Coordinates of N, CA and C in Angstrom, one line a residue:
M252 N 0.9 -1.2 0.1 CA -0.3 -0.1 0.1 C 0.9 1.3 0.1
I253 N 0.6 2.2 -0.9 CA 1.1 3.6 -0.7 C 0.8 4.4 0.2
P254 N 1.8 4.6 1.1 CA 1.4 5.6 2.3 C 0.6 7.0 1.8
R255 N -0.2 7.5 2.5 CA -1.0 8.7 2.3 C -0.1 9.7 2.3
E256 N 1.0 10.0 3.0 CA 1.9 11.0 2.9 C 2.6 11.1 1.3
V257 N 2.9 10.0 0.8 CA 3.6 9.9 -0.5 C 2.4 10.4 -1.3
T258 N 1.2 9.9 -1.4 CA 0.2 10.5 -2.3 C -0.2 11.9 -2.1
D259 N -0.5 12.3 -1.0 CA -0.5 13.7 -0.7 C 0.4 14.6 -1.1
L260 N 1.7 14.3 -1.2 CA 2.9 15.0 -1.6 C 3.0 14.9 -3.2
L261 N 2.5 13.9 -3.8 CA 2.7 13.8 -5.2 C 1.3 14.8 -5.8
Q262 N 0.3 14.6 -5.2 CA -1.0 15.6 -5.4 C -0.7 16.8 -5.4
Q263 N 0.0 17.3 -4.4 CA 0.5 18.8 -4.1 C 1.1 19.3 -5.2
Y264 N 1.9 18.7 -6.2 CA 2.7 18.9 -7.2 C 2.0 18.4 -8.4
H265 N 0.8 17.7 -8.5 CA 0.0 17.3 -9.7 C 1.0 16.3 -10.4
I266 N 1.6 15.8 -9.7 CA 2.3 14.4 -10.1 C 1.5 13.1 -10.4
H267 N 1.3 12.7 -11.5 CA 0.6 11.6 -12.0 C 1.7 10.5 -12.5
L268 N 1.6 9.1 -11.7 CA 2.8 8.3 -12.2 C 2.1 6.8 -12.0
H269 N 2.7 5.8 -12.9 CA 2.2 4.7 -12.8 C 2.3 4.1 -11.4
P270 N 1.4 3.4 -10.9 CA 1.3 2.8 -9.5 C 2.6 1.9 -9.3
D271 N 2.8 1.2 -10.2 CA 4.0 0.2 -10.2 C 5.1 0.7 -10.0
W272 N 5.4 1.8 -10.4 CA 6.6 2.7 -10.3 C 6.8 3.2 -8.8
I273 N 5.7 3.6 -8.5 CA 5.7 4.2 -7.0 C 5.9 3.1 -6.1
S274 N 5.3 1.9 -6.1 CA 5.5 1.0 -5.1 C 7.1 0.4 -5.3
Q275 N 7.8 0.4 -6.4 CA 9.0 0.0 -6.7 C 9.9 1.2 -6.1
C276 N 9.5 2.3 -6.3 CA 10.3 3.4 -5.3 C 10.4 3.3 -4.1
I277 N 9.2 3.0 -3.6 CA 9.1 2.9 -2.0 C 9.8 1.9 -1.6
A278 N 9.8 0.7 -2.1 CA 10.5 -0.6 -1.7 C 12.0 -0.3 -2.0
Y279 N 12.3 0.3 -2.9 CA 13.8 0.7 -2.8 C 14.4 1.4 -1.6
L280 N 13.7 2.7 -1.6 CA 13.8 3.7 -0.4 C 13.9 3.1 0.8
S281 N 13.0 2.0 0.9 CA 12.9 1.5 2.3 C 14.3 0.6 2.6
T282 N 15.0 0.3 1.6 CA 16.0 -0.8 2.1 C 17.2 0.4 1.9
T283 N 17.3 1.7 1.6 CA 18.4 2.5 1.7 C 18.3 3.4 2.8
Q284 N 17.0 3.6 3.4 CA 16.8 4.4 4.7 C 16.7 3.9 5.9
S285 N 17.5 4.2 6.9 CA 17.5 3.8 8.2 C 16.1 4.0 8.7
S286 N 15.2 3.1 9.3 CA 13.9 3.7 9.9 C 13.1 4.3 9.2
P287 N 12.9 4.6 7.9 CA 12.2 5.8 7.4 C 10.7 6.1 8.0
N288 N 10.4 7.3 8.4 CA 9.0 7.4 8.4 C 8.5 8.0 7.0
N289 N 6.9 8.0 7.2 CA 6.3 8.3 6.1 C 6.6 9.6 5.3
H290 N 6.6 10.4 6.4 CA 7.3 12.1 5.7 C 8.6 11.7 4.9
A291 N 9.7 11.1 5.5 CA 10.8 11.1 4.9 C 10.9 10.3 3.4
L292 N 9.9 9.2 3.6 CA 9.6 8.4 2.6 C 9.1 9.3 1.2
A293 N 8.3 10.0 1.3 CA 7.4 11.0 0.7 C 8.4 11.8 0.0
Q294 N 9.3 12.3 0.8 CA 10.4 13.2 0.2 C 11.4 12.7 -0.5
G295 N 11.6 11.4 -0.1 CA 12.4 10.6 -1.0 C 12.0 10.1 -2.3
V296 N 10.5 9.8 -2.2 CA 10.0 9.8 -3.7 C 9.9 10.9 -4.4
L297 N 9.8 11.8 -3.9 CA 9.6 13.3 -4.8 C 11.1 13.4 -5.3
Q298 N 12.1 13.2 -4.7 CA 13.4 13.3 -5.1 C 13.7 12.4 -6.3
Q299 N 13.2 11.2 -6.2 CA 13.4 10.1 -7.2 C 12.8 10.7 -8.4
V300 N 11.4 11.4 -8.2 CA 10.8 11.6 -9.6 C 11.6 12.6 -10.2
L301 N 12.1 13.5 -9.3 CA 12.5 14.8 -10.0 C 13.9 14.5 -10.9
H302 N 14.6 13.1 -10.6 CA 15.6 12.6 -11.1 C 15.4 11.3 -11.9
S303 N 14.2 11.1 -12.3 CA 13.9 10.1 -13.2 C 13.2 10.3 -14.4
D304 N 13.5 9.7 -15.4 CA 12.8 10.0 -16.6 C 11.2 9.6 -16.6
L305 N 10.4 10.6 -16.9 CA 9.0 10.5 -17.1 C 8.5 9.3 -18.1
A306 N 9.5 9.0 -18.9 CA 9.1 7.8 -20.0 C 9.2 6.6 -19.3
N307 N 9.8 6.6 -18.1 CA 9.8 5.0 -17.2 C 8.7 5.0 -16.5
M308 N 8.1 6.2 -16.1 CA 7.2 6.4 -14.8 C 5.8 7.0 -15.1
G309 N 5.9 7.7 -15.9 CA 4.6 8.8 -16.3 C 3.4 8.0 -16.7
V310 N 2.3 8.8 -16.7 CA 1.2 8.4 -17.4 C 0.5 9.3 -18.2
P311 N 0.1 9.2 -19.5 CA -0.5 10.1 -20.2 C -1.3 11.3 -19.7
I312 N -0.8 12.4 -19.7 CA -1.7 13.6 -19.1 C -1.9 14.9 -20.2
L313 N -1.2 14.8 -21.3 CA -1.1 15.7 -22.3 C -2.5 15.6 -23.3
P314 N -3.3 16.5 -23.6 CA -4.4 16.2 -24.4 C -4.0 15.4 -25.4
P315 N -4.8 14.6 -26.1 CA -4.0 14.1 -27.5 C -4.0 14.8 -28.7
N316 N -3.1 14.4 -29.4 CA -2.7 15.0 -30.3 C -2.4 16.7 -30.2
I317 N -1.8 17.0 -29.1 CA -1.6 18.2 -28.5 C -0.7 19.2 -29.7
S318 N -0.1 18.6 -30.4 CA 0.8 19.3 -31.4 C 0.0 19.8 -32.6
E319 N -1.3 19.2 -32.6 CA -2.1 20.0 -33.6 C -3.3 21.0 -32.7
A320 N -3.0 21.1 -31.4 CA -4.2 21.9 -30.5 C -3.8 23.3 -31.1
H321 N -5.0 24.0 -30.9 CA -5.1 25.5 -31.3 C -6.2 26.2 -30.3
N322 N -5.8 27.3 -29.7 CA -6.6 28.0 -28.6 C -7.2 27.0 -27.5
L323 N -6.1 26.2 -27.1 CA -6.5 25.3 -26.0 C -5.6 25.9 -24.7
V324 N -6.5 25.7 -23.5 CA -5.8 26.6 -22.3 C -5.5 25.1 -21.5
L325 N -4.0 24.9 -21.4 CA -3.3 23.9 -20.6 C -3.1 24.0 -19.4
G326 N -3.5 23.3 -18.3 CA -3.5 23.3 -16.9 C -4.9 24.3 -16.3
E327 N -5.6 24.3 -17.1 CA -6.9 25.2 -16.8 C -7.7 24.8 -15.3
T328 N -7.8 23.4 -15.0 CA -8.4 23.0 -13.9 C -7.3 22.7 -12.7
H329 N -6.3 22.1 -13.3 CA -5.0 21.9 -12.4 C -3.7 21.9 -13.3
S330 N -2.7 22.2 -12.5 CA -1.4 22.1 -13.2 C -1.1 20.9 -13.6
V331 N -0.2 20.9 -14.7 CA 0.4 19.7 -15.6 C 1.8 19.5 -15.3
F332 N 1.9 18.5 -14.9 CA 3.4 18.1 -14.5 C 4.3 17.7 -15.8
L333 N 5.3 18.3 -16.2 CA 6.1 17.7 -17.5 C 7.7 17.8 -17.4
Q334 N 8.3 17.4 -18.2 CA 9.8 17.2 -18.1 C 10.4 17.9 -19.3
L335 N 11.2 18.7 -19.2 CA 12.2 19.3 -20.0 C 12.9 18.4 -20.8
N336 N 12.8 18.0 -22.2 CA 13.4 17.1 -22.9 C 14.6 18.1 -23.7
D337 N 14.3 18.9 -24.1 CA 15.3 19.9 -24.8 C 15.0 21.5 -24.7
I338 N 16.0 21.9 -25.0 CA 16.0 23.7 -24.9 C 17.0 24.3 -25.8
M339 N 16.7 25.4 -26.3 CA 17.4 26.1 -27.3 C 16.9 27.4 -27.3
E340 N 17.9 28.2 -27.4 CA 17.7 29.6 -27.5 C 17.5 30.1 -29.2
V341 N 16.4 30.5 -29.4 CA 15.8 30.9 -30.7 C 15.9 32.2 -31.0
G342 N 15.9 33.4 -30.1 CA 16.0 34.5 -30.2 C 17.3 35.1 -30.8
I343 N 18.3 34.4 -30.7 CA 19.3 35.1 -31.5 C 20.0 33.8 -32.5
S344 N 20.6 34.2 -33.3 CA 21.1 33.2 -34.4 C 22.1 32.1 -33.8
A345 N 22.0 30.9 -34.4 CA 22.8 29.7 -34.0 C 24.4 30.3 -34.0
N346 N 24.8 31.1 -35.3 CA 25.9 31.6 -35.2 C 26.5 32.4 -34.2
A347 N 25.5 33.3 -33.7 CA 25.9 34.3 -32.5 C 26.2 33.7 -31.3
L348 N 25.2 32.8 -31.0 CA 25.4 31.6 -30.0 C 26.8 30.9 -29.9
L349 N 27.1 30.6 -31.0 CA 28.3 29.8 -31.2 C 29.3 30.6 -30.9
E350 N 29.4 31.8 -31.3 CA 30.6 32.8 -31.3 C 30.5 33.1 -29.6
A351 N 29.4 32.8 -29.2 CA 29.6 33.6 -27.5 C 30.2 32.1 -26.6
I352 N 29.7 31.2 -27.3 CA 30.5 29.8 -26.5 C 31.7 29.7 -26.7
Q353 N 32.3 30.2 -28.1 CA 33.9 30.0 -28.3 C 34.6 31.1 -27.7
E354 N 33.9 32.4 -27.7 CA 34.8 33.3 -27.0 C 35.1 33.2 -25.4
D355 N 34.2 32.4 -24.9 CA 34.4 32.2 -23.3 C 35.1 30.9 -23.2
K356 N 35.7 30.2 -24.2 CA 36.5 29.1 -23.9 C 37.9 29.6 -23.8
P357 N 38.7 28.9 -22.9 CA 40.2 29.3 -22.8 C 41.0 28.9 -24.2
K358 N 41.8 29.8 -24.6 CA 42.7 29.6 -25.7 C 43.8 28.6 -25.3
R359 N 44.3 28.0 -26.2 CA 45.5 27.2 -25.9 C 46.8 28.2 -25.5
G360 N 47.2 27.8 -24.3 CA 48.3 28.5 -23.8 C 47.9 29.5 -22.6
D361 N 46.5 29.8 -22.8 CA 46.0 30.7 -21.6 C 46.1 29.9 -20.2
P362 N 46.2 30.7 -19.1 CA 45.9 30.1 -17.8 C 44.6 29.5 -17.6
Q363 N 44.5 28.9 -16.7 CA 43.2 28.3 -16.3 C 42.1 29.2 -16.5
P364 N 40.8 28.7 -17.0 CA 39.8 29.6 -17.0 C 39.2 30.2 -15.9
P365 N 38.5 31.4 -15.4 CA 37.8 31.6 -14.1 C 36.8 30.5 -14.2
Q366 N 36.4 30.4 -12.6 CA 35.2 29.5 -12.2 C 34.0 29.8 -13.0
Q367 N 33.9 31.2 -12.9 CA 32.6 31.8 -13.3 C 32.7 32.1 -15.1
Q368 N 31.7 31.5 -15.7 CA 31.7 31.7 -17.1 C 30.7 32.9 -17.4
K369 N 30.9 33.6 -18.1 CA 29.9 34.7 -18.7 C 28.5 33.9 -19.3
P370 N 27.4 34.8 -19.0 CA 26.3 33.8 -19.3 C 25.9 34.1 -20.6
L371 N 25.5 33.3 -21.5 CA 25.1 33.3 -22.8 C 24.0 34.3 -23.1
P372 N 24.0 34.8 -24.4 CA 22.9 35.8 -24.5 C 21.6 35.0 -24.5
R373 N 20.6 35.8 -24.2 CA 19.4 35.3 -23.9 C 18.4 36.4 -24.4
K374 N 17.3 35.8 -25.1 CA 16.2 36.5 -25.6 C 15.0 35.6 -25.7
M375 N 15.0 34.5 -26.3 CA 13.7 33.6 -26.4 C 14.1 32.2 -26.3
L376 N 13.8 31.4 -25.3 CA 14.1 30.1 -25.4 C 12.7 29.2 -25.8
R377 N 12.9 28.3 -26.5 CA 12.4 27.3 -27.2 C 12.3 26.0 -26.3
L378 N 11.4 25.5 -25.7 CA 11.3 24.2 -24.7 C 10.8 23.1 -25.4
T379 N 11.3 21.9 -25.4 CA 10.6 20.6 -25.8 C 10.3 20.1 -24.3
L380 N 9.1 19.9 -24.3 CA 8.4 19.3 -22.9 C 7.7 17.8 -23.2
S381 N 7.7 17.1 -22.2 CA 6.9 15.8 -22.5 C 6.4 15.2 -21.2
D382 N 5.2 14.5 -21.2 CA 4.9 13.7 -20.0 C 5.0 12.4 -20.1
G383 N 6.2 12.0 -21.0 CA 6.6 10.5 -21.0 C 6.0 9.9 -22.1
Y384 N 4.9 10.4 -22.9 CA 4.1 9.9 -24.0 C 4.2 10.7 -25.3
Q385 N 3.8 12.0 -24.8 CA 3.9 13.0 -26.1 C 5.1 13.9 -25.8
E386 N 5.6 14.6 -26.8 CA 6.5 15.7 -26.8 C 5.5 16.9 -27.2
V387 N 5.8 18.3 -26.6 CA 5.3 19.2 -27.1 C 6.2 20.6 -27.3
L388 N 5.9 21.2 -28.2 CA 6.9 22.6 -28.1 C 6.5 23.7 -27.5
A389 N 7.2 24.3 -26.6 CA 6.8 25.7 -25.7 C 7.7 26.7 -26.0
M390 N 7.2 27.9 -26.1 CA 7.9 29.1 -26.5 C 7.8 30.1 -25.1
E391 N 8.9 30.5 -25.0 CA 9.1 31.6 -23.8 C 8.6 33.1 -24.3
L392 N 7.7 33.5 -24.0 CA 7.0 34.8 -24.4 C 7.6 36.0 -23.2
A393 N 7.9 35.6 -22.3 CA 8.7 36.5 -21.3 C 9.7 35.7 -20.4
L394 N 10.7 36.6 -20.0 CA 11.7 35.8 -19.3 C 11.3 35.0 -18.1
L395 N 11.5 33.8 -18.2 CA 11.4 32.8 -17.4 C 12.1 32.4 -15.7
P396 N 11.9 32.4 -14.9 CA 12.7 32.4 -13.8 C 13.3 31.1 -13.8
G397 N 14.7 31.1 -13.3 CA 15.2 29.8 -13.0 C 15.7 28.8 -14.2
I398 N 15.6 29.3 -15.4 CA 15.7 28.4 -16.4 C 16.6 29.1 -17.4
S399 N 17.5 28.6 -18.3 CA 18.3 29.1 -19.1 C 18.7 28.1 -20.5
V400 N 19.2 28.5 -21.2 CA 19.7 27.6 -22.4 C 20.5 26.6 -21.9
E401 N 21.4 26.8 -21.0 CA 22.3 25.7 -20.3 C 21.7 25.0 -19.1
S402 N 20.2 25.2 -18.8 CA 19.4 24.1 -18.2 C 19.8 22.8 -18.3
L403 N 19.7 21.9 -17.2 CA 19.9 20.4 -17.1 C 18.7 19.7 -17.9
L404 N 18.7 19.0 -18.8 CA 17.5 18.1 -19.2 C 17.2 17.4 -18.4
G405 N 15.8 17.3 -18.5 CA 15.1 16.0 -17.7 C 14.5 16.8 -16.6
A406 N 14.8 18.2 -16.3 CA 14.2 19.0 -15.1 C 12.7 18.7 -15.3
K407 N 11.9 19.0 -14.3 CA 10.4 18.9 -13.9 C 9.9 20.2 -13.9
I408 N 8.8 20.5 -14.7 CA 8.1 21.7 -14.6 C 6.6 21.7 -14.4
L409 N 6.0 22.7 -14.0 CA 4.5 22.7 -13.9 C 4.1 23.8 -14.7
I410 N 3.0 23.4 -15.4 CA 2.3 24.6 -16.2 C 1.0 24.8 -15.9
T411 N 0.6 25.8 -15.8 CA -0.9 26.3 -15.3 C -1.5 27.5 -16.0
N412 N -2.5 27.1 -16.6 CA -3.5 28.3 -17.3 C -2.6 28.8 -18.5
A413 N -1.9 27.8 -19.3 CA -1.0 28.3 -20.3 C -1.7 28.2 -21.6
L414 N -2.0 29.1 -22.3 CA -2.5 29.1 -23.9 C -1.7 28.0 -25.0
V415 N -2.3 27.3 -25.7 CA -1.6 26.5 -26.6 C -2.1 27.1 -27.9
R416 N -1.2 27.7 -28.9 CA -1.5 28.0 -30.3 C -0.6 27.4 -31.2
R417 N -1.4 26.7 -32.1 CA -1.0 25.9 -33.2 C 0.1 25.0 -32.8
G418 N -0.5 24.2 -31.7 CA 0.5 23.2 -31.1 C 1.5 23.5 -30.2
V419 N 1.9 24.9 -30.1 CA 2.9 25.2 -29.1 C 2.3 26.0 -27.9
I420 N 2.8 25.6 -26.7 CA 2.7 26.0 -25.5 C 3.3 27.7 -25.1
L421 N 2.5 28.5 -25.1 CA 3.0 29.9 -25.0 C 3.3 30.2 -23.1
L422 N 4.7 30.4 -22.8 CA 5.2 30.6 -21.6 C 5.5 31.9 -21.1
R423 N 4.8 32.1 -19.8 CA 5.0 33.6 -19.0 C 5.5 33.1 -17.7
P424 N 6.0 33.9 -16.9 CA 6.4 33.5 -15.5 C 5.1 33.1 -14.7
E425 N 4.0 33.8 -15.0 CA 2.8 33.3 -14.0 C 2.3 32.0 -14.6
N426 N 2.6 31.2 -15.5 CA 1.9 29.9 -15.8 C 3.1 29.0 -15.9
F427 N 4.1 29.3 -15.5 CA 5.6 28.5 -15.3 C 6.1 28.2 -13.9
Q428 N 6.4 27.0 -13.7 CA 6.9 26.8 -12.3 C 7.9 25.6 -12.5
L429 N 9.4 26.1 -12.3 CA 10.5 24.8 -12.5 C 10.8 24.2 -11.2
L430 N 10.4 23.1 -11.2 CA 10.5 22.3 -9.9 C 12.0 21.7 -9.5
G431 N 12.9 21.8 -10.7 CA 14.3 21.3 -10.8 C 14.2 19.8 -11.2
G432 N 15.7 19.2 -10.6 CA 16.1 18.0 -11.1 C 16.6 17.8 -12.3
F433 N 17.1 16.9 -12.7 CA 17.6 16.4 -13.9 C 17.7 14.8 -14.0
V434 N 17.8 14.5 -15.4 CA 18.0 12.8 -15.7 C 19.5 12.9 -16.1
A435 N 20.2 12.0 -15.4 CA 21.4 12.0 -15.7 C 22.0 11.4 -17.0
D436 N 21.1 10.3 -17.5 CA 21.4 9.9 -18.8 C 21.1 10.9 -20.0
M437 N 20.2 12.1 -19.8 CA 20.2 13.0 -20.8 C 21.2 14.2 -20.7
N438 N 22.1 14.1 -19.8 CA 23.1 15.3 -19.5 C 24.5 14.4 -19.7
Q439 N 24.8 13.6 -20.9 CA 26.2 13.1 -20.8 C 27.2 13.9 -20.9
G440 N 27.2 15.2 -21.3 CA 28.4 16.3 -21.2 C 27.6 17.3 -20.7
E441 N 28.9 18.4 -20.7 CA 28.4 19.8 -20.1 C 27.5 20.4 -21.1
P442 N 26.6 21.3 -20.6 CA 25.7 21.9 -21.4 C 26.3 22.7 -22.4
R443 N 27.3 23.3 -22.4 CA 27.8 24.2 -23.2 C 28.4 23.3 -24.5
V444 N 29.0 22.3 -24.1 CA 29.4 21.2 -25.1 C 28.1 20.8 -26.2
R445 N 27.0 20.4 -25.6 CA 26.1 20.1 -26.2 C 25.4 21.1 -27.1
L446 N 25.4 22.6 -26.4 CA 24.7 23.5 -27.3 C 25.8 23.7 -28.3
E447 N 27.2 23.7 -28.1 CA 28.4 24.0 -29.2 C 28.1 22.9 -30.5
T448 N 27.9 21.7 -29.9 CA 27.7 20.7 -31.1 C 26.5 20.8 -31.7
L449 N 25.2 21.3 -31.1 CA 24.0 21.7 -31.6 C 24.1 22.9 -32.7
C450 N 24.7 23.7 -32.4 CA 24.8 25.0 -33.2 C 25.7 24.8 -34.5
R451 N 26.9 23.8 -34.2 CA 27.5 23.5 -35.2 C 26.9 22.7 -36.3
N452 N 26.0 21.8 -35.8 CA 25.1 20.9 -36.8 C 24.3 21.7 -37.5
L453 N 23.7 22.6 -36.8 CA 22.7 23.7 -37.4 C 23.2 24.7 -38.6
L454 N 24.5 24.9 -38.1 CA 25.3 25.8 -39.2 C 26.0 24.9 -40.3
G455 N 26.1 23.7 -40.2 CA 26.5 22.7 -41.3 C 28.3 22.7 -41.0
H456 N 28.6 22.9 -39.6 CA 30.0 23.1 -39.5 C 30.7 21.7 -39.0
Q457 N 31.9 21.4 -39.5 CA 32.3 19.9 -38.8 C 32.9 20.1 -37.5

């Protein structure tokens, strides 16, 4: 049986998961925590959710064929829990983004680079979100808090009262909440290495 504390915490964040995954997660946590109480167990489940792939644990929650939806309000009655599968800056050119990445890289013979990298240019982000079954594009219409083109993939997000136009979710700070987390298998390299490779591919560079 799934403890009520676990169910309540998942409902608080509008997280809908396959019951078998929750049961397996609880069984795993019960072997790794010494005398866990239900509150600690619930927090442990939440952390596992934030760092697991929705494709392995989620249930379909996006409307069918959302990529074809128009003038639909997503999360009108309750927030929708989704995963960040991809992110890209589309407000500036791939060439300008590539130049910014390369300018901040240490040159051969230079001393060790500073710990703090310069932030990359930021105008408009395009996100690919998923419930584990469908992917849907989302566009940043106003600066979203806590997220950037270098954000780790697999992060979990809540969407509330967001308009969908021509299959694209329109994001503003008031309808977007970043819960955090990431999926290790989706982040094999540093974010800037991933972005540099993507920009090079878009520009046809070797």
